[in-house]
């Protein structure tokens, strides 16, 4: 039999070779945790920690940069809107948080199904499935975008229905209609991002996002402030920036830079479309419940006295929290790729060590960001608003914001592990209970019934995040990683990968 050269990961590890898959197929799904050799000795642990630290940050650094750049598109628009008028800031903030935030959460969540499937398929060496998975996701997400157009068209009526002021609702409704092109950019971008992430091609995403951000800042200033186009200018520049990212990434993929992962459009994308849609919706429920949770802060602020100031203050805090969370989401993407790749390649021990590295480093990053925020609490509010009342309230909320950043830097890492392992459906139930059955009622009680205002709402909802983080930590701590590696192979076969019979033919 001819000896075939094994496939190698970007780090030189053997992945996806067929004898490995055959050995794994015979292993029982009831494998004990003892299948993974214990980590003995501080020196061994330190060495393995350092090795995985380098591998993880090879992915995490450009992923963080990409996430920050893409998030900054909307955040920069809000910064310039704050210098147009208080109403413009409130309207764009509500549209970003409620209307675009809703669709962003659904699209990102549905696209995250590819983190599990593409990551594990790539780890198993079945690269040709990645392009088919991405095409299936495009079909599902664009169909969802068509339905969501009605949400954008009737945004004004919806915002009034849920209690927003007529002035904010009217302005946000107009801005929502202008932002429909961004909705379809989301539908293409998120599957593309997961497709590239699974192959560790994150640097190209970082470069494209950086170029988009530079142009976005310049043209936002030019159109919104210099030319005086205000909210209309904000919509034009924001739409063009997102479509630039999509077109540039597609050009990279179609150029042949992804090898076997992209071999052109295929009719296989239409196979098992309903089953794939159900998996995508399960992923959407998990992630969008997390995204909507803190975006709901801005919505609840609209019911308080002096709604415009309250909305502005929380939108500024949510903006900063969002920037900090992009660092954690970058780590989320990296740990998801590492866990899914290693489980797909039958390396459960490495997946476990990668998790340890991600949690420790994310916590330390959160502490550093919080300290920077506290030190500059008297200066940074001026970047977002010229209103004195807004700046004073933001300064008062800074300690709470700093605490939230530390906690929220750990939680996305644990969610990334859940995505890499394919636990989306179960985590969705955890999110519903912790966030919406515990955190939201507690926050509303503190904010309205006990008259604690903005800080009361935030404290209650933060408690929900703490509870969810503790549950995820317990899930990860008790995970049987050998069993997860076996389940990864079964998942690849279910969604169109090579069957074990096909692999046996190749080997023999």
Coordinates of C-alpha atoms in Angstrom, one line a residue:
X1 CA 0.0 0.0 0.0
X2 CA 1.3 3.4 -0.9
X3 CA 2.3 5.6 2.1
X4 CA 0.5 8.9 2.0
X5 CA 1.9 12.0 3.5
X6 CA -0.3 13.1 6.4
X7 CA -2.0 16.5 6.3
X8 CA -0.5 19.1 8.6
X9 CA -2.1 22.0 10.5
X10 CA -0.5 25.5 10.3
X11 CA 1.4 24.5 13.5
X12 CA 2.9 21.3 12.0
X13 CA 0.5 18.9 13.8
X14 CA -0.9 15.8 11.9
X15 CA -4.6 16.2 11.2
X16 CA -7.3 14.3 9.5
X17 CA -5.3 11.2 8.4
X18 CA -7.3 8.2 7.7
X19 CA -5.7 5.6 10.0
X20 CA -6.5 8.0 12.9
X21 CA -10.1 8.2 11.8
X22 CA -10.4 4.4 11.6
X23 CA -9.0 4.0 15.1
X24 CA -11.4 6.6 16.4
X25 CA -14.4 5.0 14.8
X26 CA -13.9 1.9 16.9
X27 CA -13.9 3.8 20.2
X28 CA -17.0 3.7 22.3
X29 CA -18.9 6.9 22.9
X30 CA -18.7 6.1 26.6
X31 CA -15.0 6.7 26.7
X32 CA -13.7 7.6 30.2
X33 CA -12.1 10.9 31.0
X34 CA -9.0 8.8 31.8
X35 CA -8.4 8.3 28.0
X36 CA -6.7 11.7 28.2
X37 CA -3.3 11.3 29.9
X38 CA -3.2 13.5 33.0
X39 CA -1.0 16.6 33.0
X40 CA 1.7 15.7 35.5
X41 CA 4.2 18.2 36.9
X42 CA 4.3 22.0 36.9
X43 CA 7.1 22.1 34.3
X44 CA 5.2 19.9 31.8
X45 CA 2.0 22.0 32.4
X46 CA 4.0 25.2 31.9
X47 CA 5.6 24.0 28.7
X48 CA 2.3 22.8 27.2
X49 CA 0.6 26.1 28.3
X50 CA 3.3 28.1 26.5
X51 CA 3.0 26.0 23.3
X52 CA -0.8 26.4 23.2
X53 CA -0.5 30.1 24.1
X54 CA 1.5 30.7 20.9
X55 CA -1.0 28.6 18.8
X56 CA -4.0 30.3 20.3
X57 CA -2.7 33.9 19.9
X58 CA -1.7 33.1 16.3
X59 CA -5.5 33.0 15.8
X60 CA -6.7 35.3 18.5
X61 CA -4.7 38.4 17.8
X62 CA -5.9 39.0 14.2
X63 CA -9.4 37.7 15.2
X64 CA -9.6 40.4 18.0
X65 CA -8.4 43.0 15.6
X66 CA -11.0 42.0 13.0
X67 CA -13.8 42.0 15.5
X68 CA -12.8 45.4 16.9
X69 CA -12.6 46.9 13.4
X70 CA -16.0 45.5 12.3
X71 CA -17.7 46.5 15.5
X72 CA -16.1 50.0 15.3
X73 CA -18.0 50.7 12.1
X74 CA -21.3 51.1 13.9
X75 CA -19.6 52.5 17.1
X76 CA -17.8 55.2 15.1
X77 CA -21.1 56.1 13.4
X78 CA -22.6 56.6 16.9
X79 CA -19.6 58.7 18.0
X80 CA -20.1 61.1 15.1
X81 CA -23.9 61.1 15.6
X82 CA -23.3 62.4 19.2
X83 CA -21.8 65.5 17.6
X84 CA -24.8 65.9 15.3
X85 CA -27.5 66.1 17.9
X86 CA -28.8 64.3 21.0
X87 CA -31.7 62.9 19.0
X88 CA -29.5 61.6 16.2
X89 CA -27.4 59.7 18.7
X90 CA -30.5 58.3 20.4
X91 CA -32.1 57.3 17.1
X92 CA -28.9 55.6 15.7
X93 CA -28.2 54.0 19.0
X94 CA -31.7 52.5 19.2
X95 CA -31.5 51.3 15.6
X96 CA -28.1 49.7 16.1
X97 CA -29.1 48.1 19.4
X98 CA -32.7 47.0 18.7
X99 CA -33.3 46.6 14.9
X100 CA -29.8 46.0 13.6
X101 CA -28.8 44.4 16.9
X102 CA -31.6 41.9 16.5
X103 CA -30.7 40.9 13.0
X104 CA -27.0 40.9 13.8
X105 CA -27.6 38.5 16.7
X106 CA -29.6 36.1 14.5
X107 CA -27.2 36.2 11.5
X108 CA -24.1 35.8 13.7
X109 CA -25.7 33.0 15.6
X110 CA -26.9 31.2 12.5
X111 CA -23.5 31.6 10.9
X112 CA -21.8 30.2 14.0
X113 CA -23.1 26.7 13.1
X114 CA -20.2 26.8 10.6
X115 CA -17.7 27.2 13.5
X116 CA -18.6 23.7 14.6
X117 CA -19.0 22.1 11.2
X118 CA -16.2 23.8 9.3
X119 CA -13.8 23.6 12.2
X120 CA -14.2 19.9 12.8
X121 CA -14.3 19.1 9.1
X122 CA -11.0 21.0 8.6
X123 CA -9.4 19.3 11.6
X124 CA -10.4 15.9 10.1
X125 CA -8.9 16.8 6.7
X126 CA -12.2 17.0 4.8
X127 CA -11.5 20.5 3.4
X128 CA -13.8 20.2 0.4
X129 CA -16.8 20.3 2.7
X130 CA -16.1 23.8 3.9
X131 CA -17.2 25.6 0.7
X132 CA -20.4 23.5 0.6
X133 CA -21.2 24.3 4.2
X134 CA -20.7 28.0 3.5
X135 CA -23.0 27.9 0.5
X136 CA -25.7 26.2 2.5
X137 CA -25.4 28.9 5.1
X138 CA -25.6 31.7 2.5
X139 CA -29.0 30.2 1.3
X140 CA -30.4 30.1 4.8
X141 CA -29.2 33.5 6.0
X142 CA -30.3 35.3 2.8
X143 CA -33.7 33.8 3.1
X144 CA -33.8 35.0 6.7
X145 CA -32.7 38.5 5.6
X146 CA -35.6 38.7 3.2
X147 CA -38.0 38.0 6.1
X148 CA -36.2 40.5 8.3
X149 CA -36.8 43.3 5.8
X150 CA -40.3 43.7 7.3
X151 CA -38.7 44.3 10.7
X152 CA -36.7 47.2 9.2
X153 CA -39.6 48.6 7.2
X154 CA -42.0 48.7 10.2
X155 CA -39.3 49.6 12.7
X156 CA -41.0 52.9 13.7
X157 CA -44.3 51.2 14.5
X158 CA -42.5 48.5 16.4
X159 CA -40.5 50.9 18.5
X160 CA -43.6 52.9 19.4
X161 CA -45.4 49.7 20.3
X162 CA -42.7 48.7 22.8
X163 CA -42.8 52.2 24.4
X164 CA -40.1 54.3 22.8
X165 CA -40.8 58.0 22.5
X166 CA -42.4 59.2 19.2
X167 CA -39.3 61.4 18.3
X168 CA -36.8 58.5 18.8
X169 CA -39.1 56.0 17.1
X170 CA -39.7 58.1 14.0
X171 CA -36.0 58.9 13.5
X172 CA -34.8 55.4 14.2
X173 CA -37.5 54.0 11.9
X174 CA -36.3 56.2 9.0
X175 CA -32.7 55.2 9.7
X176 CA -33.7 51.5 9.8
X177 CA -35.1 51.6 6.3
X178 CA -31.9 53.1 5.0
X179 CA -29.9 50.3 6.7
X180 CA -31.5 47.4 4.8
X181 CA -28.4 46.9 2.6
X182 CA -26.4 46.2 5.7
X183 CA -28.8 43.3 6.5
X184 CA -27.8 41.4 3.4
X185 CA -24.2 42.2 4.0
X186 CA -24.6 40.4 7.3
X187 CA -26.1 37.4 5.6
X188 CA -23.0 36.9 3.4
X189 CA -20.3 38.1 5.8
X190 CA -20.9 35.8 8.8
X191 CA -20.7 32.5 6.8
X192 CA -17.6 33.8 5.0
X193 CA -16.0 34.7 8.3
X194 CA -16.5 31.2 9.8
X195 CA -15.3 29.6 6.6
X196 CA -12.0 31.6 6.7
X197 CA -11.6 31.2 10.5
X198 CA -11.8 27.4 10.3
X199 CA -8.8 27.5 8.0
X200 CA -6.9 29.9 10.3
X201 CA -7.0 32.5 7.5
X202 CA -7.8 35.3 9.9
X203 CA -5.0 37.7 8.9
X204 CA -6.6 38.5 5.5
X205 CA -9.9 39.3 7.4
X206 CA -8.0 41.6 9.7
X207 CA -6.3 43.5 6.8
X208 CA -9.7 44.0 4.9
X209 CA -11.4 45.1 8.1
X210 CA -8.7 47.6 8.9
X211 CA -8.9 49.2 5.4
X212 CA -12.7 49.4 5.8
X213 CA -12.4 51.1 9.2
X214 CA -9.9 53.7 8.0
X215 CA -12.1 54.7 5.0
X216 CA -15.2 54.5 7.3
X217 CA -13.8 57.0 9.8
X218 CA -12.8 59.5 7.1
X219 CA -16.0 59.4 5.1
X220 CA -18.2 59.4 8.2
X221 CA -16.5 62.7 9.3
X222 CA -16.7 64.1 5.8
X223 CA -20.3 63.2 5.1
X224 CA -21.9 63.5 8.5
X225 CA -20.1 66.6 9.9
X226 CA -18.3 68.4 7.1
X227 CA -21.0 68.1 4.4
X228 CA -23.8 68.1 7.0
X229 CA -25.7 65.1 5.7
X230 CA -26.3 63.9 9.3
X231 CA -28.1 60.6 9.7
X232 CA -28.5 60.1 5.9
X233 CA -24.7 60.3 5.5
X234 CA -24.3 57.8 8.4
X235 CA -26.5 55.3 6.6
X236 CA -24.7 55.6 3.2
X237 CA -21.2 55.2 4.7
X238 CA -22.1 52.4 7.1
X239 CA -23.7 50.4 4.3
X240 CA -20.8 50.9 1.9
X241 CA -18.3 49.9 4.6
X242 CA -20.0 46.6 5.3
X243 CA -20.3 45.7 1.6
X244 CA -16.7 46.6 1.0
X245 CA -15.7 43.9 3.6
X246 CA -18.0 41.3 1.9
X247 CA -16.8 42.0 -1.7
X248 CA -13.1 42.0 -0.7
X249 CA -13.4 38.7 1.2
X250 CA -15.2 37.1 -1.7
X251 CA -12.5 38.2 -4.1
X252 CA -9.9 36.6 -1.9
X253 CA -11.8 33.3 -1.7
X254 CA -12.6 33.2 -5.5
X255 CA -8.9 33.9 -6.3
X256 CA -8.1 30.3 -5.3
X257 CA -6.3 31.2 -2.0
X258 CA -8.3 28.6 -0.1
X259 CA -7.3 25.6 -2.1
X260 CA -9.6 22.6 -1.8
X261 CA -11.9 24.5 0.7
X262 CA -13.4 26.4 -2.3
X263 CA -13.9 24.6 -5.6
X264 CA -16.7 26.6 -6.9
X265 CA -20.5 26.6 -6.5
X266 CA -22.1 23.2 -6.0
X267 CA -25.6 21.7 -6.1
X268 CA -24.6 19.9 -2.9
X269 CA -25.4 23.1 -1.1
X270 CA -29.1 22.3 -1.6
X271 CA -28.8 18.9 0.0
X272 CA -30.1 18.4 3.6
X273 CA -31.0 22.1 3.7
X274 CA -33.7 21.7 6.3
X275 CA -31.5 19.8 8.7
X276 CA -28.8 22.4 8.2
X277 CA -31.3 25.2 8.9
X278 CA -32.3 23.6 12.2
X279 CA -28.7 23.5 13.3
X280 CA -28.3 27.1 12.2
X281 CA -31.3 28.2 14.2
X282 CA -30.1 26.3 17.3
X283 CA -26.8 28.2 17.0
X284 CA -28.7 31.5 16.5
X285 CA -30.8 31.0 19.6
X286 CA -27.7 30.5 21.7
X287 CA -25.7 33.5 20.5
X288 CA -28.4 36.0 19.8
X289 CA -29.8 35.6 23.3
X290 CA -26.4 36.7 24.6
X291 CA -26.1 39.6 22.2
X292 CA -29.6 40.9 22.8
X293 CA -29.2 40.7 26.5
X294 CA -27.0 43.8 27.0
X295 CA -28.5 45.5 24.0
X296 CA -31.8 45.4 25.9
X297 CA -30.2 47.8 28.4
X298 CA -30.6 50.6 25.8
X299 CA -34.2 49.6 25.2
X300 CA -35.1 49.6 28.9
X301 CA -33.5 53.0 29.3
X302 CA -36.1 54.4 26.9
X303 CA -38.7 53.9 29.6
X304 CA -36.9 55.9 32.3
X305 CA -37.4 59.6 33.0
X306 CA -35.4 61.9 30.7
X307 CA -35.3 59.1 28.1
X308 CA -32.9 60.8 25.7
X309 CA -30.2 61.2 28.3
X310 CA -30.7 57.7 29.7
X311 CA -30.5 56.1 26.2
X312 CA -27.4 58.2 25.3
X313 CA -25.7 57.2 28.6
X314 CA -26.3 53.5 28.2
X315 CA -25.6 53.5 24.5
X316 CA -22.1 55.0 25.3
X317 CA -21.5 52.4 28.0
X318 CA -22.8 49.6 25.7
X319 CA -20.5 51.0 23.0
X320 CA -17.4 50.7 25.2
X321 CA -18.5 47.3 26.5
X322 CA -19.0 46.2 23.0
X323 CA -15.4 47.3 22.1
X324 CA -14.1 45.4 25.1
X325 CA -16.2 42.4 24.2
X326 CA -14.7 42.3 20.7
X327 CA -11.4 41.4 22.4
X328 CA -13.2 38.5 24.1
X329 CA -15.1 37.6 20.9
X330 CA -11.8 37.4 19.1
X331 CA -10.7 34.9 21.7
X332 CA -14.1 33.3 21.3
X333 CA -13.3 32.7 17.6
X334 CA -9.8 31.5 18.3
X335 CA -10.8 29.0 21.0
X336 CA -13.7 27.8 18.9
X337 CA -11.3 27.1 16.0
X338 CA -8.8 25.4 18.2
X339 CA -11.3 23.2 20.0
X340 CA -13.2 22.2 16.9
X341 CA -10.0 21.5 14.9
X342 CA -8.5 19.5 17.7
X343 CA -11.6 17.5 18.4
X344 CA -11.9 16.9 14.6
X345 CA -8.3 15.7 14.6
X346 CA -8.9 13.5 17.7
X347 CA -6.7 15.6 20.0
X348 CA -8.9 16.0 23.1
X349 CA -6.0 16.7 25.5
X350 CA -4.9 19.7 23.3
X351 CA -8.5 21.0 23.2
X352 CA -8.5 20.9 27.1
X353 CA -5.2 22.8 27.4
X354 CA -6.3 25.4 24.8
X355 CA -9.3 26.1 27.0
X356 CA -7.1 26.7 30.1
X357 CA -5.0 29.2 28.1
X358 CA -7.9 31.1 26.8
X359 CA -9.7 31.6 30.1
X360 CA -6.5 32.8 31.9
X361 CA -5.4 35.2 29.3
X362 CA -9.0 36.6 28.7
X363 CA -9.3 37.3 32.4
X364 CA -6.0 39.2 32.5
X365 CA -6.9 41.2 29.4
X366 CA -10.3 42.2 31.1
X367 CA -8.5 43.4 34.2
X368 CA -6.1 45.6 32.1
X369 CA -8.9 47.1 30.1
X370 CA -10.9 47.9 33.2
X371 CA -8.0 49.6 34.9
X372 CA -7.5 51.8 31.8
X373 CA -11.2 52.7 31.8
X374 CA -11.2 53.7 35.5
X375 CA -8.0 55.8 35.1
X376 CA -9.5 57.8 32.2
X377 CA -13.1 58.0 33.5
X378 CA -13.0 61.8 33.6
X379 CA -11.8 62.2 30.0
X380 CA -13.3 59.5 27.8
X381 CA -17.1 60.6 28.0
X382 CA -16.2 63.7 26.1
X383 CA -15.4 61.6 23.1
X384 CA -19.0 60.5 22.8
X385 CA -21.1 63.5 23.8
X386 CA -21.0 67.2 24.4
X387 CA -24.0 67.1 26.8
X388 CA -22.8 67.7 30.4
X389 CA -25.5 65.6 32.0
X390 CA -24.6 62.6 29.8
X391 CA -20.9 62.9 30.7
X392 CA -21.5 63.1 34.4
X393 CA -23.7 60.0 34.5
X394 CA -21.3 58.0 32.3
X395 CA -18.5 58.8 34.8
X396 CA -20.7 57.6 37.7
X397 CA -21.3 54.3 35.9
X398 CA -17.7 53.6 35.0
X399 CA -16.9 51.3 38.0
X400 CA -19.9 49.2 37.0
X401 CA -18.8 49.2 33.4
X402 CA -15.3 48.1 34.4
X403 CA -16.7 45.2 36.5
X404 CA -18.9 44.1 33.6
X405 CA -15.9 44.1 31.2
X406 CA -13.9 41.7 33.4
X407 CA -16.8 39.2 33.6
X408 CA -17.8 39.5 30.0
X409 CA -14.2 38.8 28.9
X410 CA -14.5 35.3 30.4
X411 CA -18.0 34.4 29.3
X412 CA -17.5 34.5 25.5
X413 CA -14.5 32.2 25.8
X414 CA -16.6 29.6 27.5
X415 CA -19.3 30.1 24.7
X416 CA -16.6 29.6 22.1
X417 CA -15.8 26.2 23.6
X418 CA -19.5 25.4 23.5
X419 CA -19.6 26.3 19.8
X420 CA -16.4 24.4 19.0
X421 CA -17.8 21.3 20.7
X422 CA -21.3 21.7 19.2
X423 CA -23.3 22.3 22.4
X424 CA -25.3 25.2 21.0
X425 CA -28.8 23.8 21.7
X426 CA -28.2 23.0 25.4
X427 CA -26.5 26.4 26.0
X428 CA -29.5 28.1 24.5
X429 CA -31.6 26.8 27.4
X430 CA -29.0 28.0 29.9
X431 CA -29.1 31.4 28.4
X432 CA -32.9 31.7 28.5
X433 CA -32.9 30.7 32.2
X434 CA -30.0 32.9 33.4
X435 CA -30.7 35.9 31.2
X436 CA -34.4 36.2 30.7
X437 CA -35.9 34.3 33.6
X438 CA -33.4 35.7 36.2
X439 CA -31.3 38.6 35.0
X440 CA -34.0 40.7 33.2
X441 CA -36.7 40.5 35.9
X442 CA -34.1 41.3 38.6
X443 CA -32.8 44.3 36.6
X444 CA -36.2 45.7 36.0
X445 CA -37.2 45.2 39.6
X446 CA -34.1 47.1 40.8
X447 CA -34.4 49.8 38.1
X448 CA -38.1 50.6 38.4
X449 CA -39.6 49.2 41.5
X450 CA -36.7 50.1 43.7
X451 CA -36.0 53.3 41.8
X452 CA -32.3 52.5 41.2
X453 CA -32.6 53.7 37.6
X454 CA -29.9 52.9 35.0
X455 CA -27.5 51.3 37.5
X456 CA -30.3 49.1 39.0
X457 CA -31.2 47.7 35.6
X458 CA -27.5 47.0 34.9
X459 CA -26.8 45.4 38.3
X460 CA -29.6 43.0 37.8
X461 CA -28.7 42.0 34.3
X462 CA -25.0 41.6 35.3
X463 CA -26.2 39.1 37.9
X464 CA -27.7 37.0 35.1
X465 CA -24.3 37.0 33.3
X466 CA -22.5 35.9 36.4
X467 CA -24.9 33.0 36.8
X468 CA -24.6 31.9 33.2
X469 CA -20.8 32.1 33.3
X470 CA -20.7 29.9 36.4
X471 CA -22.9 27.3 34.7
X472 CA -20.8 27.2 31.6
X473 CA -17.6 26.9 33.7
X474 CA -19.1 23.9 35.4
X475 CA -20.1 22.3 32.1
X476 CA -16.6 22.7 30.7
X477 CA -15.0 21.5 33.9
X478 CA -17.0 18.2 33.8
X479 CA -16.6 17.6 30.1
X480 CA -15.4 14.2 28.8
X481 CA -13.1 15.4 26.0
X482 CA -12.5 12.0 24.6
X483 CA -16.2 11.5 24.1
X484 CA -16.4 14.9 22.4
X485 CA -13.7 13.8 20.0
X486 CA -15.7 10.8 19.0
X487 CA -18.9 12.8 18.6
X488 CA -17.0 15.2 16.3
X489 CA -16.3 12.5 13.8
X490 CA -20.0 11.4 13.9
X491 CA -21.1 15.0 13.3
X492 CA -18.8 15.3 10.3
X493 CA -20.3 12.2 8.7
X494 CA -23.9 13.3 9.4
X495 CA -23.4 16.6 7.5
X496 CA -21.9 15.2 4.4
X497 CA -18.3 14.2 5.2
X498 CA -16.7 11.0 4.2
X499 CA -18.3 7.9 5.5
X500 CA -16.1 5.3 7.3
X501 CA -16.6 3.0 4.3
X502 CA -15.1 5.6 2.0
X503 CA -12.2 6.1 4.3
X504 CA -11.6 2.3 4.5
X505 CA -11.4 2.2 0.7
X506 CA -8.9 5.0 0.6
X507 CA -6.7 3.3 3.2
X508 CA -6.9 -0.1 1.6

